[in-house]
XYZ file of C-alpha atoms in Angstrom:
745
model
C -62.181 -86.924 -152.006
C -58.696 -88.534 -154.750
C -59.866 -91.891 -152.884
C -63.395 -91.475 -153.922
C -62.294 -90.162 -156.729
C -60.433 -93.611 -157.767
C -63.369 -95.370 -156.490
C -65.487 -93.425 -159.097
C -62.789 -93.880 -162.354
C -62.829 -98.045 -160.911
C -66.066 -98.515 -161.096
C -66.951 -96.351 -164.447
C -63.856 -98.679 -165.839
C -65.185 -101.454 -164.736
C -68.771 -101.088 -165.685
C -66.966 -100.024 -170.046
C -65.641 -103.531 -169.102
C -68.772 -104.969 -168.578
C -70.610 -103.431 -172.104
C -67.538 -103.494 -174.473
C -66.706 -107.472 -174.122
C -67.737 -108.367 -177.681
C -67.011 -107.031 -180.870
C -70.491 -106.155 -182.655
C -70.768 -103.944 -178.661
C -68.875 -101.718 -180.998
C -71.189 -100.258 -182.630
C -73.126 -98.982 -180.609
C -70.489 -97.188 -178.336
C -72.821 -94.167 -178.823
C -75.805 -95.363 -177.738
C -74.253 -95.698 -174.914
C -72.591 -92.715 -174.220
C -75.924 -91.286 -175.053
C -78.044 -93.367 -172.213
C -74.906 -92.963 -169.649
C -74.981 -88.535 -170.567
C -79.384 -88.753 -169.888
C -78.663 -90.951 -166.963
C -75.600 -88.398 -165.668
C -78.550 -85.391 -166.554
C -81.249 -86.905 -164.969
C -78.796 -87.581 -161.276
C -78.023 -84.211 -161.239
C -81.195 -82.961 -161.534
C -82.733 -84.493 -158.534
C -79.582 -83.202 -156.307
C -80.535 -80.053 -157.399
C -84.458 -80.973 -156.587
C -83.536 -82.110 -153.019
C -80.898 -78.704 -152.642
C -83.449 -76.911 -152.929
C -85.833 -77.898 -150.473
C -83.278 -77.909 -147.724
C -82.619 -74.877 -148.163
C -86.383 -73.785 -148.021
C -87.287 -75.743 -144.305
C -84.209 -73.554 -143.215
C -85.693 -70.022 -144.097
C -89.016 -72.042 -142.803
C -87.452 -72.661 -139.701
C -85.551 -69.736 -138.945
C -89.093 -67.450 -140.165
C -90.398 -69.625 -137.815
C -87.544 -68.751 -134.881
C -88.160 -65.583 -135.171
C -92.192 -64.966 -134.400
C -91.093 -67.012 -131.434
C -88.952 -64.938 -129.648
C -92.258 -62.173 -130.546
C -93.919 -63.676 -128.663
C -91.988 -64.975 -125.877
C -91.039 -61.263 -125.032
C -94.929 -60.342 -125.866
C -96.002 -63.494 -122.371
C -92.989 -62.038 -120.547
C -94.526 -58.449 -120.837
C -98.298 -59.402 -119.991
C -96.757 -61.122 -117.102
C -95.288 -58.743 -115.625
C -98.675 -56.482 -115.359
C -100.648 -59.733 -114.368
C -97.996 -59.820 -111.336
C -98.484 -55.266 -110.731
C -102.099 -56.259 -110.804
C -102.213 -59.267 -108.698
C -99.601 -56.877 -105.677
C -102.448 -54.332 -105.761
C -105.501 -56.744 -104.726
C -103.660 -58.325 -102.443
C -105.610 -55.527 -99.620
C -108.898 -56.216 -101.390
C -108.336 -59.512 -100.131
C -107.989 -59.608 -96.519
C -111.066 -57.243 -96.338
C -113.211 -60.367 -97.515
C -112.498 -62.180 -95.084
C -115.790 -61.478 -93.134
C -117.304 -63.399 -95.276
C -115.393 -66.337 -96.354
C -116.305 -66.476 -92.436
C -119.793 -65.791 -92.629
C -119.444 -69.010 -95.554
C -118.005 -71.177 -92.970
C -120.493 -70.059 -90.450
C -123.462 -70.486 -92.702
C -122.337 -73.991 -93.601
C -122.363 -75.371 -89.946
C -125.504 -73.822 -89.956
C -126.623 -75.656 -92.539
C -125.465 -78.927 -91.220
C -126.878 -78.499 -88.291
C -129.887 -78.167 -89.883
C -129.695 -80.353 -91.263
C -129.661 -83.260 -88.725
C -131.085 -81.954 -86.483
C -134.225 -84.326 -86.473
C -131.809 -86.532 -86.259
C -129.673 -84.499 -83.281
C -132.579 -84.745 -81.199
C -134.341 -88.249 -82.441
C -130.441 -89.705 -81.252
C -131.642 -91.986 -77.940
C -134.567 -93.116 -79.907
C -131.896 -94.180 -81.884
C -130.056 -95.609 -79.664
C -132.828 -97.436 -77.906
C -133.138 -98.592 -81.768
C -130.431 -100.089 -82.113
C -129.789 -101.419 -79.060
C -132.844 -103.703 -79.617
C -131.832 -104.512 -82.811
C -128.342 -105.695 -82.013
C -129.677 -108.283 -79.367
C -132.156 -109.272 -81.735
C -129.355 -110.076 -83.657
C -130.661 -107.974 -86.917
C -127.217 -106.988 -87.403
C -127.569 -105.271 -90.679
C -129.774 -103.339 -89.176
C -128.739 -102.075 -86.291
C -125.741 -101.316 -88.029
C -127.654 -98.973 -90.452
C -128.617 -96.909 -87.641
C -124.934 -96.814 -86.476
C -123.999 -95.476 -89.797
C -126.744 -92.889 -89.147
C -125.739 -92.006 -86.177
C -121.700 -91.801 -87.143
C -122.785 -89.809 -89.844
C -124.794 -87.042 -87.711
C -121.844 -86.858 -85.815
C -118.333 -86.922 -87.762
C -120.835 -83.818 -89.986
C -121.036 -81.981 -86.758
C -117.420 -81.991 -85.263
C -115.738 -81.459 -89.177
C -117.640 -78.090 -89.088
C -117.095 -77.637 -85.627
C -113.513 -78.078 -86.866
C -113.871 -76.375 -89.615
C -114.545 -73.293 -87.757
C -112.403 -73.523 -85.386
C -110.183 -76.618 -84.396
C -108.733 -75.009 -81.113
C -112.751 -74.946 -79.364
C -111.964 -78.690 -77.354
C -115.061 -77.077 -76.065
C -116.632 -78.138 -78.323
C -115.441 -80.915 -79.575
C -115.848 -82.774 -76.752
C -119.748 -81.473 -75.645
C -120.487 -83.316 -78.762
C -118.675 -85.997 -78.381
C -120.077 -86.187 -74.830
C -123.711 -86.386 -76.611
C -123.016 -89.009 -78.974
C -121.487 -91.089 -76.567
C -123.473 -93.811 -76.371
C -122.955 -93.930 -80.107
C -119.382 -95.633 -78.876
C -120.632 -98.126 -76.503
C -123.335 -99.240 -78.900
C -120.195 -99.554 -82.090
C -118.378 -102.043 -79.213
C -121.611 -103.563 -78.550
C -121.870 -104.905 -81.993
C -118.588 -105.617 -82.259
C -118.867 -108.647 -80.516
C -121.394 -109.471 -81.915
C -119.778 -109.983 -84.802
C -116.556 -111.542 -83.912
C -118.464 -114.575 -81.825
C -120.279 -114.652 -85.129
C -116.332 -114.554 -86.696
C -114.941 -117.412 -83.893
C -118.036 -119.382 -85.133
C -117.290 -118.635 -88.177
C -117.063 -123.092 -89.947
C -119.943 -124.208 -87.617
C -121.520 -120.765 -88.695
C -121.243 -121.318 -92.717
C -122.974 -124.824 -91.658
C -126.314 -123.732 -89.216
C -126.808 -120.106 -91.144
C -124.491 -119.622 -93.312
C -126.639 -115.231 -94.133
C -125.537 -114.519 -91.029
C -121.703 -114.694 -92.017
C -122.602 -112.653 -95.341
C -124.024 -109.687 -92.815
C -120.784 -109.876 -90.000
C -119.145 -109.360 -93.649
C -121.398 -106.876 -95.660
C -120.751 -105.110 -91.949
C -117.095 -104.971 -92.154
C -117.131 -103.799 -95.493
C -119.228 -100.992 -94.937
C -116.562 -99.766 -92.003
C -113.776 -100.695 -94.269
C -115.305 -98.211 -97.027
C -115.831 -95.253 -93.812
C -112.596 -96.074 -92.886
C -110.770 -95.214 -96.392
C -112.857 -92.241 -96.604
C -112.498 -91.050 -93.218
C -107.918 -91.488 -93.653
C -108.411 -89.574 -98.025
C -110.553 -86.640 -95.120
C -107.589 -86.668 -93.027
C -105.080 -85.849 -96.289
C -107.017 -82.588 -96.919
C -108.093 -81.077 -94.480
C -105.943 -83.155 -91.294
C -109.735 -84.090 -89.051
C -110.447 -87.506 -88.595
C -113.279 -88.964 -86.194
C -113.255 -90.799 -82.719
C -112.760 -93.901 -82.973
C -111.573 -94.069 -86.607
C -110.571 -95.901 -88.543
C -112.227 -99.752 -86.503
C -109.309 -102.075 -89.193
C -112.450 -104.234 -88.378
C -111.076 -106.581 -91.462
C -107.596 -106.453 -89.824
C -109.684 -107.814 -86.958
C -111.782 -109.808 -87.950
C -108.775 -111.515 -88.987
C -107.077 -111.520 -85.932
C -110.717 -113.340 -84.205
C -109.511 -115.574 -86.965
C -105.721 -116.766 -86.706
C -106.267 -116.732 -83.006
C -109.464 -119.105 -83.169
C -107.381 -121.658 -85.720
C -105.110 -121.645 -83.267
C -107.156 -122.191 -80.425
C -108.684 -124.950 -81.980
C -105.411 -126.612 -83.468
C -103.605 -126.190 -78.420
C -107.529 -127.273 -77.765
C -106.881 -130.878 -79.633
C -104.978 -132.750 -77.003
C -107.570 -134.320 -74.791
C -104.648 -137.371 -72.828
C -100.715 -136.521 -71.630
C -98.767 -139.293 -71.188
C -99.153 -139.784 -67.294
C -102.998 -141.174 -68.700
C -102.054 -142.702 -72.480
C -99.266 -143.516 -73.182
C -100.517 -142.771 -77.192
C -101.300 -139.392 -75.989
C -99.460 -138.319 -79.276
C -100.947 -140.506 -81.599
C -104.399 -138.955 -80.544
C -103.249 -135.913 -80.602
C -101.796 -135.741 -84.364
C -105.082 -137.902 -85.778
C -107.496 -135.665 -84.626
C -105.746 -132.448 -85.800
C -105.520 -133.730 -89.288
C -109.075 -135.083 -88.923
C -109.859 -131.321 -88.024
C -107.683 -129.111 -89.855
C -109.129 -131.510 -93.260
C -112.639 -130.970 -92.207
C -111.788 -126.638 -91.372
C -110.411 -126.934 -94.356
C -112.761 -128.094 -96.849
C -115.783 -126.060 -94.854
C -113.946 -122.859 -95.762
C -112.885 -124.141 -99.871
C -117.208 -125.342 -100.334
C -118.522 -122.663 -98.630
C -117.081 -120.406 -96.532
C -116.033 -119.096 -100.381
C -119.018 -118.068 -100.994
C -119.974 -116.093 -98.270
C -116.787 -113.484 -98.619
C -115.819 -110.772 -101.286
C -112.813 -112.697 -103.509
C -110.231 -109.967 -102.976
C -110.920 -111.032 -99.538
C -108.554 -114.436 -100.540
C -110.287 -116.267 -97.708
C -109.203 -119.824 -98.158
C -105.737 -118.377 -98.671
C -105.573 -116.758 -95.724
C -107.079 -119.481 -93.910
C -104.697 -122.351 -94.762
C -102.029 -119.815 -94.132
C -103.437 -119.210 -90.685
C -103.795 -123.480 -89.730
C -99.962 -123.597 -91.610
C -98.534 -121.561 -88.994
C -101.132 -122.463 -86.806
C -99.530 -126.571 -87.446
C -95.752 -125.151 -87.036
C -96.461 -123.613 -83.702
C -97.503 -126.195 -82.242
C -95.142 -128.400 -84.124
C -91.954 -126.605 -82.433
C -93.777 -126.520 -79.380
C -94.180 -130.383 -79.865
C -90.697 -130.471 -80.376
C -89.537 -128.849 -77.908
C -90.915 -131.245 -74.769
C -88.411 -134.253 -73.967
C -90.143 -136.928 -75.841
C -89.638 -140.194 -75.542
C -88.991 -142.784 -78.898
C -91.754 -143.538 -80.221
C -93.191 -140.412 -79.700
C -90.304 -138.534 -81.931
C -91.396 -141.448 -84.250
C -95.243 -139.858 -83.879
C -94.315 -136.213 -84.491
C -91.637 -137.112 -87.548
C -93.749 -139.699 -89.463
C -97.118 -136.988 -89.282
C -94.551 -133.411 -90.095
C -92.990 -135.143 -92.673
C -95.172 -137.483 -94.026
C -98.593 -137.479 -92.897
C -99.216 -133.836 -93.357
C -98.288 -133.076 -97.721
C -99.969 -136.941 -97.885
C -103.858 -137.672 -99.666
C -104.803 -137.895 -95.612
C -104.627 -134.021 -94.684
C -102.941 -131.091 -97.080
C -102.777 -133.421 -100.527
C -106.055 -134.154 -100.399
C -107.870 -134.591 -103.883
C -110.817 -132.241 -102.516
C -108.499 -129.760 -101.528
C -107.390 -129.072 -105.580
C -105.735 -127.835 -106.977
C -106.142 -124.500 -103.938
C -103.672 -126.273 -102.275
C -100.277 -127.314 -103.584
C -98.271 -129.205 -101.067
C -94.469 -128.212 -102.873
C -95.042 -125.265 -101.591
C -96.026 -125.377 -98.177
C -93.284 -124.538 -95.768
C -91.654 -126.773 -93.533
C -93.573 -127.677 -90.551
C -90.390 -127.354 -88.461
C -86.695 -126.631 -88.795
C -83.989 -129.325 -90.347
C -81.932 -128.653 -87.750
C -84.927 -129.387 -85.524
C -85.956 -132.398 -87.947
C -81.577 -133.293 -87.366
C -81.907 -133.066 -83.529
C -85.902 -134.877 -83.071
C -82.591 -138.104 -85.220
C -81.037 -137.428 -82.799
C -82.830 -138.162 -79.558
C -83.510 -140.908 -81.393
C -80.386 -142.768 -82.507
C -79.303 -141.997 -79.334
C -83.041 -143.919 -77.733
C -82.913 -146.396 -79.891
C -79.601 -147.165 -80.107
C -79.976 -147.440 -75.701
C -83.552 -149.897 -76.651
C -82.374 -152.035 -78.920
C -79.264 -153.167 -76.269
C -81.367 -154.080 -74.307
C -83.566 -155.242 -75.780
C -81.031 -157.224 -77.295
C -79.659 -158.489 -74.275
C -83.312 -159.099 -72.103
C -83.748 -161.509 -75.312
C -80.639 -163.067 -74.886
C -81.178 -164.056 -70.991
C -84.346 -164.686 -71.854
C -83.511 -167.281 -74.217
C -80.805 -168.270 -72.073
C -83.665 -169.312 -69.485
C -84.520 -171.357 -72.150
C -81.266 -173.568 -72.138
C -81.962 -175.443 -68.698
C -85.647 -176.607 -69.418
C -86.097 -180.343 -68.737
C -88.485 -180.175 -72.238
C -86.278 -179.458 -75.020
C -87.236 -176.545 -77.642
C -89.317 -176.902 -80.260
C -88.932 -177.383 -83.504
C -89.598 -175.439 -87.372
C -91.942 -176.267 -89.859
C -89.191 -179.152 -91.254
C -88.769 -181.000 -87.558
C -84.732 -178.886 -86.969
C -84.963 -177.796 -83.342
C -84.657 -173.140 -82.778
C -85.161 -171.536 -80.153
C -87.031 -167.575 -80.530
C -84.464 -165.986 -80.134
C -83.606 -165.181 -84.032
C -87.771 -164.966 -84.296
C -87.821 -162.153 -81.560
C -84.402 -160.340 -82.646
C -85.145 -159.459 -85.820
C -88.682 -159.457 -85.457
C -87.298 -156.501 -83.771
C -85.165 -154.859 -86.061
C -88.004 -155.261 -88.552
C -90.560 -152.577 -86.893
C -88.053 -150.402 -85.548
C -86.804 -149.616 -89.648
C -90.499 -149.989 -90.561
C -91.686 -147.652 -88.038
C -88.152 -145.843 -89.094
C -88.932 -145.965 -93.208
C -92.122 -144.229 -92.283
C -90.455 -140.985 -92.071
C -87.211 -140.538 -93.927
C -84.797 -142.962 -96.109
C -82.260 -141.970 -94.800
C -83.122 -142.226 -91.159
C -84.057 -146.201 -92.979
C -80.513 -146.742 -93.511
C -79.411 -145.196 -90.326
C -81.667 -147.966 -88.649
C -80.559 -150.832 -90.789
C -76.723 -149.886 -90.191
C -77.675 -149.281 -86.240
C -79.388 -153.205 -86.061
C -76.108 -154.564 -88.079
C -73.797 -153.153 -85.790
C -75.775 -154.059 -82.802
C -75.500 -157.117 -84.212
C -72.692 -157.964 -84.745
C -72.019 -156.767 -80.769
C -74.916 -159.196 -79.927
C -73.590 -162.481 -81.215
C -69.836 -162.101 -80.115
C -72.659 -162.189 -76.990
C -74.237 -164.999 -77.738
C -71.291 -167.443 -78.476
C -69.310 -166.496 -74.870
C -72.367 -167.197 -73.803
C -72.393 -170.440 -75.257
C -69.163 -171.287 -74.837
C -70.612 -170.657 -70.521
C -72.919 -172.618 -71.125
C -70.988 -176.596 -71.964
C -68.465 -174.749 -69.648
C -71.663 -175.276 -67.408
C -72.068 -178.338 -68.599
C -68.647 -180.504 -68.135
C -68.359 -179.883 -64.474
C -72.167 -181.432 -64.692
C -73.160 -184.193 -67.828
C -76.666 -185.000 -66.551
C -77.079 -181.346 -66.032
C -78.927 -179.438 -67.942
C -80.468 -182.068 -69.416
C -81.807 -181.524 -72.601
C -77.655 -179.324 -72.987
C -77.324 -181.507 -76.671
C -80.604 -180.737 -77.778
C -80.386 -177.109 -76.395
C -77.289 -176.606 -78.063
C -78.725 -178.273 -81.647
C -80.803 -175.997 -81.596
C -78.364 -172.593 -80.849
C -76.356 -174.837 -84.044
C -79.821 -173.674 -85.753
C -80.287 -170.385 -84.781
C -77.039 -169.881 -86.578
C -78.625 -170.153 -89.779
C -81.356 -168.662 -88.845
C -79.972 -166.097 -88.187
C -77.755 -165.935 -91.224
C -80.950 -166.396 -93.610
C -82.400 -162.921 -91.459
C -79.349 -160.499 -91.803
C -79.053 -161.385 -96.025
C -82.986 -161.126 -95.575
C -83.011 -158.068 -94.276
C -80.645 -156.086 -96.427
C -82.394 -157.543 -99.331
C -85.512 -155.698 -97.858
C -84.024 -152.720 -96.761
C -80.910 -152.143 -98.490
C -80.213 -150.117 -101.294
C -77.598 -152.103 -103.947
C -75.281 -148.755 -103.760
C -74.837 -148.818 -100.471
C -74.396 -152.370 -99.907
C -70.606 -153.040 -100.678
C -70.126 -150.405 -97.158
C -71.800 -153.235 -94.958
C -70.331 -155.846 -96.896
C -67.414 -156.052 -93.472
C -69.764 -155.869 -91.539
C -71.334 -159.170 -93.112
C -68.689 -161.007 -93.238
C -67.743 -160.268 -90.184
C -70.898 -161.141 -88.820
C -70.989 -164.550 -90.783
C -67.398 -165.178 -89.302
C -68.793 -165.560 -86.235
C -71.752 -167.335 -86.542
C -69.970 -170.341 -88.546
C -67.459 -170.181 -84.648
C -70.197 -170.284 -82.860
C -71.932 -173.336 -84.340
C -69.115 -174.625 -84.784
C -67.690 -174.385 -82.078
C -70.958 -176.560 -80.356
C -70.495 -178.925 -82.875
C -67.894 -180.015 -81.442
C -68.869 -179.373 -78.057
C -71.866 -182.550 -79.487
C -69.271 -184.447 -80.540
C -67.017 -183.694 -77.474
C -69.802 -185.291 -76.061
C -70.723 -187.885 -78.158
C -66.516 -189.125 -78.025
C -67.056 -189.065 -73.890
C -69.677 -191.515 -73.505
C -67.924 -193.825 -76.192
C -63.993 -193.309 -74.418
C -65.477 -196.093 -72.703
C -64.857 -198.322 -74.964
C -62.437 -196.644 -77.483
C -59.963 -198.089 -75.051
C -60.870 -201.795 -75.212
C -59.911 -200.832 -79.280
C -56.580 -203.001 -79.785
C -56.696 -204.916 -76.496
C -56.514 -208.130 -75.369
C -59.973 -208.099 -74.706
C -60.861 -206.789 -78.069
C -58.496 -210.210 -79.542
C -60.605 -211.927 -78.020
C -63.777 -210.840 -78.883
C -65.013 -208.092 -78.190
C -68.601 -205.793 -79.215
C -66.716 -202.143 -78.516
C -67.131 -201.315 -82.091
C -70.570 -202.533 -81.951
C -71.544 -199.853 -79.413
C -69.564 -197.331 -81.114
C -71.762 -197.321 -83.315
C -74.821 -197.444 -81.785
C -74.220 -195.010 -79.418
C -73.025 -192.666 -82.863
C -76.044 -193.779 -84.586
C -78.069 -192.924 -81.230
C -76.610 -189.221 -81.030
C -76.839 -188.542 -84.413
C -80.413 -189.054 -84.390
C -80.782 -186.403 -82.515
C -78.325 -184.733 -84.831
C -81.190 -185.261 -87.711
C -82.207 -181.753 -85.701
C -79.169 -179.663 -87.062
C -80.393 -178.406 -90.328
C -78.224 -179.569 -93.203
C -75.285 -176.454 -93.481
C -73.322 -177.862 -89.883
C -75.015 -181.089 -90.445
C -72.689 -182.398 -93.208
C -69.586 -180.862 -91.699
C -69.888 -182.261 -88.983
C -70.902 -186.273 -90.344
C -68.009 -185.835 -91.260
C -66.512 -184.254 -88.763
C -67.444 -187.416 -86.677
C -66.645 -190.342 -89.177
C -62.853 -188.353 -89.617
C -62.705 -188.145 -84.833
C -64.100 -191.919 -84.556
C -61.726 -192.523 -87.369
C -58.560 -190.645 -86.044
C -59.571 -192.410 -82.272
C -59.154 -196.173 -84.035
C -56.011 -194.680 -85.420
C -55.183 -193.815 -82.255
C -55.291 -196.829 -80.216
C -52.819 -198.872 -82.994
C -50.485 -196.500 -82.097
C -51.088 -196.627 -78.540
C -49.093 -200.126 -78.549
C -51.624 -201.530 -76.364
C -51.490 -205.496 -77.585
C -48.522 -206.633 -80.175
C -50.205 -209.393 -81.657
C -47.445 -213.190 -80.965
C -47.416 -214.541 -84.235
C -49.271 -214.746 -87.199
C -52.138 -216.244 -86.407
C -53.525 -213.531 -84.481
C -52.219 -211.303 -86.705
C -54.648 -212.237 -89.270
C -57.139 -212.664 -86.573
C -56.549 -209.077 -86.000
C -56.423 -207.331 -89.377
C -59.985 -209.345 -90.649
C -61.434 -208.012 -87.575
C -59.687 -204.690 -87.793
C -61.653 -204.896 -92.161
C -64.702 -206.088 -90.555
C -65.004 -203.005 -87.950
C -63.702 -200.669 -91.115
C -66.861 -201.693 -92.749
C -69.044 -201.250 -89.875
C -67.354 -197.912 -89.165
C -67.785 -197.308 -93.517
C -71.378 -198.631 -93.436
C -72.762 -195.957 -90.408
C -71.659 -193.848 -92.041
C -72.794 -194.263 -94.821
C -75.812 -194.368 -93.793
C -75.786 -191.329 -91.842
C -74.393 -189.065 -95.284
C -77.728 -191.178 -96.895
C -78.007 -188.585 -99.881
C -74.828 -186.646 -99.633
C -71.948 -186.283 -102.553
C -69.289 -186.745 -99.880
C -66.489 -189.507 -98.997
C -67.298 -191.950 -96.973
C -64.856 -194.525 -97.640
C -61.282 -193.386 -97.462
C -60.678 -192.497 -93.870
C -61.721 -196.125 -93.176
C -59.440 -197.432 -95.688
C -56.693 -196.273 -93.898
C -57.617 -198.348 -91.575
C -58.162 -201.243 -93.554
C -54.591 -200.234 -95.353
C -52.890 -200.767 -92.193
C -54.220 -203.956 -90.942
C -52.873 -205.702 -94.499
C -49.789 -204.268 -92.781
C -50.111 -206.057 -89.903
C -52.204 -208.946 -91.911
C -48.281 -209.149 -94.183
C -47.864 -212.533 -93.139
C -44.386 -212.474 -95.645
C -41.914 -210.550 -92.877
C -39.487 -210.021 -96.636
C -42.416 -207.460 -98.589
C -43.026 -205.802 -94.671
C -40.396 -203.873 -96.462
C -43.085 -202.823 -99.347
C -45.928 -203.276 -97.513
C -45.180 -200.524 -95.881
C -43.578 -198.290 -98.372
C -46.921 -198.544 -100.352
C -49.292 -197.111 -97.002
C -46.707 -194.524 -97.033
C -47.194 -192.515 -100.526
C -50.988 -193.427 -99.987
C -50.054 -191.399 -96.999
C -47.310 -189.064 -97.274
C -47.876 -187.301 -93.173
C -47.030 -190.543 -91.752
C -43.984 -190.063 -88.862
C -41.715 -192.269 -88.574
C -43.338 -192.827 -85.140
C -46.378 -194.205 -86.324
C -43.914 -196.154 -88.046
C -42.414 -197.732 -85.426
C -45.555 -197.840 -83.429
C -47.339 -200.013 -86.517
C -44.147 -202.751 -86.501
C -44.287 -202.829 -82.612
C -48.493 -203.254 -82.924
C -47.392 -206.541 -85.232
C -44.979 -207.802 -82.958
C -42.550 -209.892 -85.092
C -39.831 -206.644 -86.255
C -36.944 -207.352 -84.979
C -34.978 -203.720 -84.089
C -32.875 -203.930 -86.440
C -35.357 -204.272 -89.546
C -37.076 -201.757 -87.638
C -34.516 -199.435 -87.938
C -33.407 -200.598 -91.797
C -37.596 -200.019 -92.761
C -37.555 -196.277 -91.309
C -34.222 -195.427 -92.378
C -34.754 -196.117 -95.897
C -38.343 -194.546 -95.890
C -36.910 -191.603 -95.284
C -34.323 -192.068 -98.135
C -37.578 -191.794 -100.443
C -39.514 -189.323 -101.527
C -44.078 -189.940 -102.061
C -45.615 -187.250 -103.882
C -48.321 -187.035 -101.456
C -52.060 -186.999 -103.611
C -53.897 -183.459 -103.782
C -57.199 -185.476 -102.307
C -55.281 -186.698 -99.175
C -56.691 -185.178 -96.214
C -53.685 -185.883 -93.443
C -55.071 -187.305 -90.602
C -51.388 -188.423 -89.187
C -50.295 -185.626 -87.965
C -52.656 -185.062 -85.830
C -52.156 -188.450 -84.063
C -49.688 -188.968 -81.724
C -47.775 -191.657 -79.957
C -46.703 -191.765 -76.231
C -42.298 -190.911 -77.029
C -41.452 -193.392 -74.230
C -41.837 -196.156 -77.195
C -39.597 -194.351 -79.301
C -36.383 -194.770 -77.193
C -37.655 -198.091 -76.487
C -37.467 -199.536 -79.544
C -34.489 -197.917 -80.653
C -32.140 -199.240 -77.635
């Protein structure tokens, strides 16, 4: 209360302060006081009225509670009186049992009289029903059957009410109406035959299917009525509930299952494409059946049957069972592909469940998988295992076939640009392409796995290819006349390497995602290395072939015969050019390298001939003649390789300049300038060694031992700055070791 008082005082102070903010407001103090007094009086009056109203309400409530208590006591006294009266009337009710029995008997007799006509006409109605059933008049036959059942059920019910334990009379009624059960079974057979052929019947005679559905609906209503009566009385007629609706769906389910299973017309032994045919027939049948169900059958069934949805579920379940059975069989690789493609793609595609005519009733996204993921994984694992084995076998067979071509006496085929080639790359990558296309039909993940497998097996295959190319070369060296087209087929092997490279890049570009490329880059690089090695060894073997033919002519260089007018270099140039006419069929990346290598080896062999010291010039005239011949022959080599590398940016003159530089040393007439000339040679070609200089001075023939020693020692003390573009050549040229001791003695 103190807190409330303080708040009230504070509020009053605030209100007064708000009223008296200006001096002129002091004149209105009395007016303000009267106004506040009126407000206070008004509030007090309202409070008094509210309190009075609450008191009146409480007084009224207490009065009503008092009246209610008196009413409850009155009711209690009345219930006591009723209880006494009820107990006194029990004996009177027991005395009325005979009356009750008479009422029941009267009811039974009334039912018997009512059904008397039907009871006497049962045999006749049975015959009529039988005839109507045989004639296909199913609705009329069922109507009469319903009348018979109604008569029997009413009689049995009255008998049950009178004496439920009297089984003798019950059996008597049941026997009398015994033929009716056979009629019901016969009619049911007719119904199930129509249901089994419903997809055909709905096209030819939809009214027959409608009649069957109406009969089933009648029986469902009777079943429900009988079950309700059983809950009340405990009685239910024999044969009830018939559950014909449930049986109808069971018949449809078995019919669908039989239709799916019956589409397999062939076996693997009779037709390798048995599974493809089987799956295609299933696809066509299921699509046709569902279209008929959607467009025609739905109109023959009540909406609450939801017949299309139920048939869709039946077909899906039957297909799932069939696909699981097929998946559990020992399928071959192509059969696994066919099955998985159908299950994962075809089933939900526009060719089947995704068909526009089935929409919107069929939502492919809501359909469960036909086979489990575990079964799919097992099939994929088996497929990959089989495919691995097959690819290894195919690659081995392709290589064996290619090897047989290598020993043919006819040249290999050439592509549109004239380059020799064999069919190996085309066969290999056609096989890869086919398997990748097949895998892509199943899933993106399987496509990646197959691509990785192909590249892995390609890696192993190229290693075997390299070994076989080496063996091919070794066998040829045993007898250079065999095989006859060795050069041409070795060129084809070299070209195949380039084709393999291009095909690998094309395959990866077509089937590999960018994010996956990094994971396969090392494998790709390894294949490139192997292919380059095969091509390099092939080019080397072809050059070996050239230089084996050139060997006799190379042996004539820097000899007395050479000095007196040998045409060895002419022959060398003609032979090299002749070989390179064939080498023109090598693809550019390797042909270019091969030409450069041939140029280098020719020059190297020429320099080797100089360093072998086969000749020692006797006088300045011979030195001049020999040097001029060397310069002339260098020009021949330069012209030859310029011709062979026409259109190329390769330096074809630098190597021949070495021969010219050596010729200048030999040609020098003033021995006192020999050191200067040799030092110039060494500065240009810093890999030249002492034994090379010694051999060169020996060929020159006019340098004394002391001069040779002085020149070599002086050159050793100097330092030379090599040309950064110079490719060493002298380091690969050896000088016979015996010549150095003889020189330095």
